[in-house]
PDB file of C-alpha atoms in Angstrom:
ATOM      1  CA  UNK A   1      29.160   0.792  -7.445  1.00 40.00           C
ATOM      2  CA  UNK A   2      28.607  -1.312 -10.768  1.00 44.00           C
ATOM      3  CA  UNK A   3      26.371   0.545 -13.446  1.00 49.00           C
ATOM      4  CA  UNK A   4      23.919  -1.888 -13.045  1.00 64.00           C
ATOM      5  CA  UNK A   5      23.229  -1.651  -9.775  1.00 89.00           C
ATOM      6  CA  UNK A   6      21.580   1.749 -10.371  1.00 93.00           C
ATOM      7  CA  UNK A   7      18.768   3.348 -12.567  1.00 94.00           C
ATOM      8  CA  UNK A   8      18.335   6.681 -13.227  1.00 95.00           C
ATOM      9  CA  UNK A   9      15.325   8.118 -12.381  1.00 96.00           C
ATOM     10  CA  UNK A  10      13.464  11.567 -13.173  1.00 96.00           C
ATOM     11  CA  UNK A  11      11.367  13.411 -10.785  1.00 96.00           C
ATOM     12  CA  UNK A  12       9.630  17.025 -11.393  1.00 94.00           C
ATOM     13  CA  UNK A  13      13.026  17.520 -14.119  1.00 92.00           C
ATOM     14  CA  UNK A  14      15.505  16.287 -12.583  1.00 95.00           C
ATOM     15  CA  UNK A  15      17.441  12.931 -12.718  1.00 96.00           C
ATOM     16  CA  UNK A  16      18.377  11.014  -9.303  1.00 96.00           C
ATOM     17  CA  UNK A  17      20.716   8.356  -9.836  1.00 96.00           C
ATOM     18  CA  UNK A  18      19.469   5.776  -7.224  1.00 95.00           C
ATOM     19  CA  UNK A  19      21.034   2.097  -6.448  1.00 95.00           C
ATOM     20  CA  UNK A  20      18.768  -0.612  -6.698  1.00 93.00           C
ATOM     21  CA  UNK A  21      19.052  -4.214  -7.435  1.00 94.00           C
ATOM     22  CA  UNK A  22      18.019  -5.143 -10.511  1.00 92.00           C
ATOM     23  CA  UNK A  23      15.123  -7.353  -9.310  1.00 94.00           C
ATOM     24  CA  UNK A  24      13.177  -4.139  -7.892  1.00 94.00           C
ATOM     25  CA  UNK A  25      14.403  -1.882 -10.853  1.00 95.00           C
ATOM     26  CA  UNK A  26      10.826  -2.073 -12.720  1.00 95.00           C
ATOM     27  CA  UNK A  27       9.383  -1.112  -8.707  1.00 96.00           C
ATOM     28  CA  UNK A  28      11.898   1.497  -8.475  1.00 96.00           C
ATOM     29  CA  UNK A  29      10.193   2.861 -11.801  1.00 96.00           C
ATOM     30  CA  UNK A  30       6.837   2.444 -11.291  1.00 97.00           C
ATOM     31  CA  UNK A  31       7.337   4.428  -7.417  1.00 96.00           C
ATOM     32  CA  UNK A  32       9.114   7.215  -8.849  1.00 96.00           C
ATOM     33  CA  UNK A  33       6.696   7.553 -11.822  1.00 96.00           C
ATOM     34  CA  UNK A  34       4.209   7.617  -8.795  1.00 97.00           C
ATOM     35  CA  UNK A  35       5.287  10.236  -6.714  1.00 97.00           C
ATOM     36  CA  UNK A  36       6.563  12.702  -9.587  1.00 96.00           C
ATOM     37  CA  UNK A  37       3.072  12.098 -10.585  1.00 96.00           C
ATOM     38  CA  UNK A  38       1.815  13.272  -7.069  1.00 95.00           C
ATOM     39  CA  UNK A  39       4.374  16.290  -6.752  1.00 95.00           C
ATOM     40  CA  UNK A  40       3.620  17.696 -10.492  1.00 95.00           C
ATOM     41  CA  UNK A  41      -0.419  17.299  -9.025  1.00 94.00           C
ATOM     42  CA  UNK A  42       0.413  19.184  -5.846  1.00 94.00           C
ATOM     43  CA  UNK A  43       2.839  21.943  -7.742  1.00 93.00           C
ATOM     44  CA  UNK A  44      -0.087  22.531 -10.449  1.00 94.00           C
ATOM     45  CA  UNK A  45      -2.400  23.170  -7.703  1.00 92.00           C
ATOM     46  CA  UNK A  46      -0.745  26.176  -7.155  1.00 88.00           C
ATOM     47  CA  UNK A  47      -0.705  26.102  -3.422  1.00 87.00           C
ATOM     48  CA  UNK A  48       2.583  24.970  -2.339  1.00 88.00           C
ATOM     49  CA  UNK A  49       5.372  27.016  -4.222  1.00 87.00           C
ATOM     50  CA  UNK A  50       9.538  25.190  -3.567  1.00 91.00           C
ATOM     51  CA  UNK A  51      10.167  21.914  -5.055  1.00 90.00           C
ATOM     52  CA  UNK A  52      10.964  20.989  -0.996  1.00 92.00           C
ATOM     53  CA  UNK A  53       7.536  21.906   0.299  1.00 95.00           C
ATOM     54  CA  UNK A  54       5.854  19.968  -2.591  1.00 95.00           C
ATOM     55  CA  UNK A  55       8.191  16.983  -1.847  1.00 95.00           C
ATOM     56  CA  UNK A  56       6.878  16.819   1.912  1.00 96.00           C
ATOM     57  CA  UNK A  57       3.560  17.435   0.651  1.00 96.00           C
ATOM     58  CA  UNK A  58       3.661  14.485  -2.072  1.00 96.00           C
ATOM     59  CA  UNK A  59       5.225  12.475   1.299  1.00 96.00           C
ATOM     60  CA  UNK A  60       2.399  13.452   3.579  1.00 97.00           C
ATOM     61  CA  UNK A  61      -0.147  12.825   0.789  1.00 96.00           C
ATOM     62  CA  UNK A  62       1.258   9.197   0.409  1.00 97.00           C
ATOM     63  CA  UNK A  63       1.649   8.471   3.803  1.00 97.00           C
ATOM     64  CA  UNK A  64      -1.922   9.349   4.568  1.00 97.00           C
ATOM     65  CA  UNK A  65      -2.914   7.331   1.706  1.00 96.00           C
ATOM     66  CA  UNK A  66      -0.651   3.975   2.657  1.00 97.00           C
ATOM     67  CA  UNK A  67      -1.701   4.194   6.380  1.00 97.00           C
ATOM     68  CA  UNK A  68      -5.147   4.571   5.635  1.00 97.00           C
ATOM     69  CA  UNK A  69      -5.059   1.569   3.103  1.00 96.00           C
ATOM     70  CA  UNK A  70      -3.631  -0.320   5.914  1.00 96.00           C
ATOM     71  CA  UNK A  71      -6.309   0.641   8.489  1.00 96.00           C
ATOM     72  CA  UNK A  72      -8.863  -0.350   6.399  1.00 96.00           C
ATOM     73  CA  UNK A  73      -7.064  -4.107   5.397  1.00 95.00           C
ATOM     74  CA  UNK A  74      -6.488  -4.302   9.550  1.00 95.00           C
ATOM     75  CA  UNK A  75     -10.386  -3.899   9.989  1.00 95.00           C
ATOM     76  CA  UNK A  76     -10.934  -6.268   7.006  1.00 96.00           C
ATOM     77  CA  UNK A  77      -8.342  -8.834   8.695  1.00 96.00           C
ATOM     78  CA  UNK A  78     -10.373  -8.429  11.743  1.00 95.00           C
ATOM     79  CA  UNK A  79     -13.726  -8.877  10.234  1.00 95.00           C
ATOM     80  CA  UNK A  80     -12.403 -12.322   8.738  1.00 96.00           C
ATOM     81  CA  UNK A  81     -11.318 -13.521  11.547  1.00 96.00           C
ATOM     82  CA  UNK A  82     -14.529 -13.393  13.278  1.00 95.00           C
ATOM     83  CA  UNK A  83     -16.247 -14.519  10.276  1.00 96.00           C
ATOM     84  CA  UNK A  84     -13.625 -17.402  10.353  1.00 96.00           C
ATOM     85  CA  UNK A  85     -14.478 -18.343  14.353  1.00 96.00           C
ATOM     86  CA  UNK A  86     -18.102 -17.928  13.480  1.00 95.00           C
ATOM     87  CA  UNK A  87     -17.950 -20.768  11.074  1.00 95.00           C
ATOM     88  CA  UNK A  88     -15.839 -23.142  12.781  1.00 95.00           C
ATOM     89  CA  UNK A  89     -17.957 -22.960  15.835  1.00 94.00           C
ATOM     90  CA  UNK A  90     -21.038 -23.906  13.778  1.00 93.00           C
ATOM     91  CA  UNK A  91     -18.856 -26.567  12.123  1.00 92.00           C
ATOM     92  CA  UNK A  92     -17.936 -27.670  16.079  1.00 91.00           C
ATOM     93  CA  UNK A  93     -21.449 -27.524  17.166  1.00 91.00           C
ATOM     94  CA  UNK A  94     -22.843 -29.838  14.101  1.00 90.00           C
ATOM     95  CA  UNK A  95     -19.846 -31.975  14.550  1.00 90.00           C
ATOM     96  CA  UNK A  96     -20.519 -32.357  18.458  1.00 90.00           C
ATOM     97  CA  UNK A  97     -24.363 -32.953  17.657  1.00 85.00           C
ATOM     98  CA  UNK A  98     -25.702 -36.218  18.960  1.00 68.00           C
ATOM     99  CA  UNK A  99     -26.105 -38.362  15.275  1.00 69.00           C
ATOM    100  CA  UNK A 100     -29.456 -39.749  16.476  1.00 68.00           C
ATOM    101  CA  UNK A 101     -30.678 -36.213  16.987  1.00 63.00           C
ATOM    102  CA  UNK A 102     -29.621 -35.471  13.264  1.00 56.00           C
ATOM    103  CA  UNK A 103     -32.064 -37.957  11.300  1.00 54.00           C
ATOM    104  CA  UNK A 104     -35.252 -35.907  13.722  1.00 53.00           C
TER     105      UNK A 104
END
């Protein structure tokens, strides 16, 4: 594996050396910033003591968050669709009007 196919990445103190292509490096980045972010919050609270417990927590705790997220854009994708058909059935009923009943 060519050096720069990986980045080096540190997490609660310790470096993981982690292939990536070097289009998602700068992703890579930002998502381990992220979840040593969320394990140092979880560790600090004082109720999960062993790096491996936190880790599963900080997982849980982001995977709660991501499906949730995704519930919500589902029901929003829903929502626009019917707003959608709502509109283009008034735009088929004024199109389907009779145009002598318009000018009344």
């Amino acid at each position: 594996m060519s050096q720069s196919n990986t980045l080096t990445v540190q997490i609660m103190d310790k470096e993981y050396c982690i292939a990536c292509p070097s289009d998602e490096r700068s992703n890579l980045e930002s998502a381990a910033r992220y979840l040593d972010g969320k394990m140092r919050e979880i560790r600090s609270s004082g109720k999960v003591i062993g790096a491996d417990r936190v880790a599963v927590m900080a997982a849980l705790n982001i995977s709660h968050d991501l499906l949730h997220k995704q519930q919500h854009l589902d029901h929003q994708a829903g929502a626009n669709r019917e707003q959608l058909r709502s509109l283009l059935n008034r735009v088929d009923n004024a199109l389907a009007q009779d145009p002598n009943e318009q000018g009344s």
